[in-house]
Short mmCIF file of C-alpha atoms in Angstrom, two decimals:
data_model
loop_
_atom_site.label_atom_id
_atom_site.label_comp_id
_atom_site.label_asym_id
_atom_site.label_seq_id
_atom_site.Cartn_x
_atom_site.Cartn_y
_atom_site.Cartn_z
CA MET M 13 -44.05 -37.88 19.85
CA ARG M 14 -42.71 -37.76 16.12
CA PHE M 15 -39.38 -36.51 16.71
CA PHE M 16 -38.70 -38.48 19.70
CA SER M 17 -39.24 -42.27 18.59
CA TRP M 18 -39.52 -45.42 20.83
CA ASN M 19 -35.90 -46.51 20.12
CA LYS M 20 -34.57 -42.82 20.76
CA CYS M 21 -36.39 -42.79 24.02
CA LEU M 22 -35.10 -46.45 24.72
CA HIS M 23 -31.68 -46.16 24.21
CA THR M 24 -31.48 -42.77 26.02
CA THR M 25 -33.29 -43.68 29.27
CA ILE M 26 -30.81 -46.59 29.63
CA GLY M 27 -27.96 -44.35 28.99
CA VAL M 28 -29.15 -41.68 31.40
CA LEU M 29 -30.12 -44.35 34.09
CA LEU M 30 -26.64 -45.97 34.10
CA MET M 31 -24.90 -42.47 34.22
CA LEU M 32 -27.14 -41.53 36.97
CA ILE M 33 -26.62 -44.96 39.05
CA VAL M 34 -22.80 -43.96 38.82
CA PHE M 35 -23.17 -40.21 39.91
CA ASN M 36 -25.51 -41.49 42.69
CA PHE M 37 -22.43 -42.64 44.61
CA TYR M 38 -20.70 -39.27 44.00
CA GLY M 39 -20.51 -36.56 46.46
CA LEU M 40 -20.59 -32.80 45.23
CA TYR M 41 -19.44 -31.32 48.05
CA SER M 42 -16.56 -33.72 48.90
CA ASN M 43 -15.61 -34.68 45.15
CA LYS M 44 -15.39 -38.41 46.24
CA PHE M 45 -17.42 -41.75 45.45
CA TYR M 46 -19.05 -43.12 48.46
CA LEU M 47 -19.56 -46.95 47.62
CA LEU M 48 -20.28 -48.14 51.47
CA LYS M 49 -23.30 -45.61 52.28
CA PRO M 50 -26.47 -47.41 52.07
CA ASP M 51 -28.37 -44.63 50.94
CA ASN M 52 -26.58 -44.56 47.85
CA TYR M 53 -28.00 -47.95 46.93
CA ILE M 54 -31.93 -46.83 46.94
CA PHE M 55 -31.66 -45.05 43.58
CA PRO M 56 -30.01 -47.92 41.82
CA LEU M 57 -32.47 -50.46 43.19
CA LEU M 58 -35.50 -48.30 42.31
CA THR M 59 -33.95 -48.19 38.67
CA ILE M 60 -34.55 -51.79 38.25
CA ILE M 61 -38.53 -51.33 38.08
CA HIS M 62 -37.70 -48.89 35.35
CA PHE M 63 -35.47 -50.92 33.49
CA LEU M 64 -38.30 -53.59 33.88
CA PHE M 65 -40.76 -51.35 32.40
CA LEU M 66 -38.59 -50.31 29.27
CA TYR M 67 -38.29 -54.18 29.03
CA VAL M 68 -41.81 -54.52 28.85
CA MET M 69 -42.52 -52.10 26.88
CA TRP M 70 -39.76 -53.21 24.40
CA PHE M 71 -41.54 -56.43 24.36
CA LYS M 72 -44.87 -55.29 23.80
CA ILE M 73 -43.86 -53.26 20.86
CA ARG M 74 -41.83 -55.96 19.20
CA GLU M 75 -44.60 -58.45 19.55
CA GLN M 76 -47.63 -56.13 18.90
CA GLU M 77 -49.21 -57.13 21.98
CA GLY M 78 -51.81 -55.19 23.91
CA THR M 79 -51.68 -53.99 27.66
CA ASP M 80 -52.18 -56.43 30.28
CA PRO M 81 -52.79 -56.00 34.38
CA GLN M 82 -49.07 -56.93 34.94
CA MET M 83 -47.88 -53.87 32.86
CA ARG M 84 -50.65 -51.74 34.43
CA ASN M 85 -49.36 -52.38 37.82
CA LEU M 86 -46.09 -51.67 36.56
CA GLU M 87 -46.62 -48.40 35.24
CA PHE M 88 -48.43 -47.58 38.39
CA ALA M 89 -45.06 -48.26 40.34
CA MET M 90 -43.30 -46.17 37.67
CA TYR M 91 -45.70 -43.08 38.66
CA ALA M 92 -44.38 -43.35 42.36
CA ILE M 93 -40.78 -43.88 41.05
CA PHE M 94 -41.48 -40.81 38.82
CA VAL M 95 -42.15 -38.58 41.94
CA ILE M 96 -38.97 -40.12 43.62
CA TYR M 97 -37.16 -38.79 40.45
CA ILE M 98 -38.97 -35.13 41.03
CA PHE M 99 -37.48 -35.26 44.40
CA LYS M 100 -33.67 -36.20 43.30
CA VAL M 101 -34.47 -32.80 40.77
CA LEU M 102 -35.35 -30.86 43.70
CA ASP M 103 -32.74 -32.03 45.89
CA THR M 104 -29.87 -31.41 43.40
CA ILE M 105 -31.12 -28.19 42.94
CA TYR M 106 -31.33 -27.45 46.44
CA ILE M 107 -27.92 -28.61 46.66
CA LEU M 108 -26.60 -26.56 44.03
CA ASN M 109 -28.11 -23.37 45.34
CA THR M 110 -26.04 -23.95 48.61
CA TYR M 111 -22.98 -23.21 46.99
CA THR M 112 -22.98 -19.46 48.05
CA ASP M 113 -23.70 -20.76 51.70
CA PHE M 114 -20.48 -22.29 52.26
CA GLU M 115 -18.19 -19.28 51.00
CA SER M 116 -15.49 -19.83 54.00
CA HIS M 117 -15.13 -23.81 53.04
CA VAL M 118 -13.05 -24.72 50.11
CA MET M 119 -15.66 -26.13 47.45
CA PRO M 120 -14.31 -28.55 44.81
CA GLY M 121 -13.69 -26.79 41.38
CA THR M 122 -16.18 -29.77 40.05
CA PHE M 123 -19.01 -28.91 41.94
CA ILE M 124 -21.11 -26.62 39.61
CA PRO M 125 -19.88 -28.42 36.50
CA ILE M 126 -20.75 -32.06 37.67
CA GLY M 127 -23.93 -30.80 39.51
CA ILE M 128 -25.30 -29.14 36.25
CA VAL M 129 -24.37 -32.37 34.59
CA ILE M 130 -26.25 -34.56 36.73
CA LEU M 131 -29.34 -31.94 37.06
CA THR M 132 -29.28 -32.43 33.27
CA LEU M 133 -29.36 -35.89 33.34
CA GLN M 134 -31.91 -35.91 35.93
CA LEU M 135 -34.44 -33.38 33.71
CA LEU M 136 -33.57 -35.71 30.73
CA LEU M 137 -34.68 -38.82 32.42
CA LEU M 138 -38.00 -36.76 33.69
CA PHE M 139 -38.56 -36.08 30.05
CA CYS M 140 -37.84 -39.59 28.70
CA THR M 141 -40.12 -41.15 31.39
CA LEU M 142 -43.05 -38.97 30.20
CA VAL M 143 -42.40 -39.76 26.66
CA ALA M 144 -42.28 -43.56 27.63
CA PHE M 145 -45.68 -43.39 29.35
CA ARG M 146 -47.10 -41.47 26.12
CA LEU M 147 -45.43 -43.91 23.62
CA ARG M 148 -46.98 -46.48 25.88
CA LYS M 149 -50.43 -45.17 25.44
CA ALA M 150 -49.95 -44.35 21.59
CA VAL M 151 -48.29 -47.56 20.28
CA VAL M 152 -49.33 -50.57 23.17
CA GLY M 153 -52.76 -48.95 23.64
CA ASP M 154 -54.87 -48.13 26.49
CA TYR M 155 -55.71 -49.86 29.59
CA LYS M 156 -59.07 -51.70 29.42
CA PHE M 157 -60.36 -51.77 32.62
CA ASP M 158 -63.85 -53.32 31.92
CA LYS M 159 -62.14 -56.16 30.21
CA LEU M 160 -59.57 -56.68 32.98
CA ASN M 161 -59.24 -60.61 32.28
CA GLU M 162 -59.27 -60.40 28.61
CA ASN M 163 -55.90 -60.86 27.92
CA ILE M 164 -54.78 -63.16 30.50
CA ASP M 165 -54.40 -67.04 29.71
CA SER M 166 -53.00 -69.13 32.71
CA TRP M 167 -52.25 -72.17 30.70
CA GLN M 168 -49.54 -70.22 28.21
#
């Protein structure tokens, strides 16, 4: 991953997550923001785990520490969130494909351009998440299951 360093991955992921949080409240069909819809708050809550994973990665790289069980559990949670990210991509593709289904309705002029921007950001998030997983293995190291409690010191 020489072309995409840890700093580029970190900054790109943070920017993409922040933009997707804003776009999560946007309705493509209506060209309005829906702040009072409870469903729109699920994605921002899930991104907290992603931000926490990025922080732990940044800390481990900066301090040149190895992996630990807490980081492993956080990464396993990120795998589940990655599946949700894939679902969001498929949902956006489905919404963009319904453009022709509503020919008799007036669709906003921003439907296709904003939809493509959202889809591009979601695909970039998938890419950055995969790069972060790979960089964790390359820079921080593998998880050692046979020496699970080696890096834990409860007195520190």
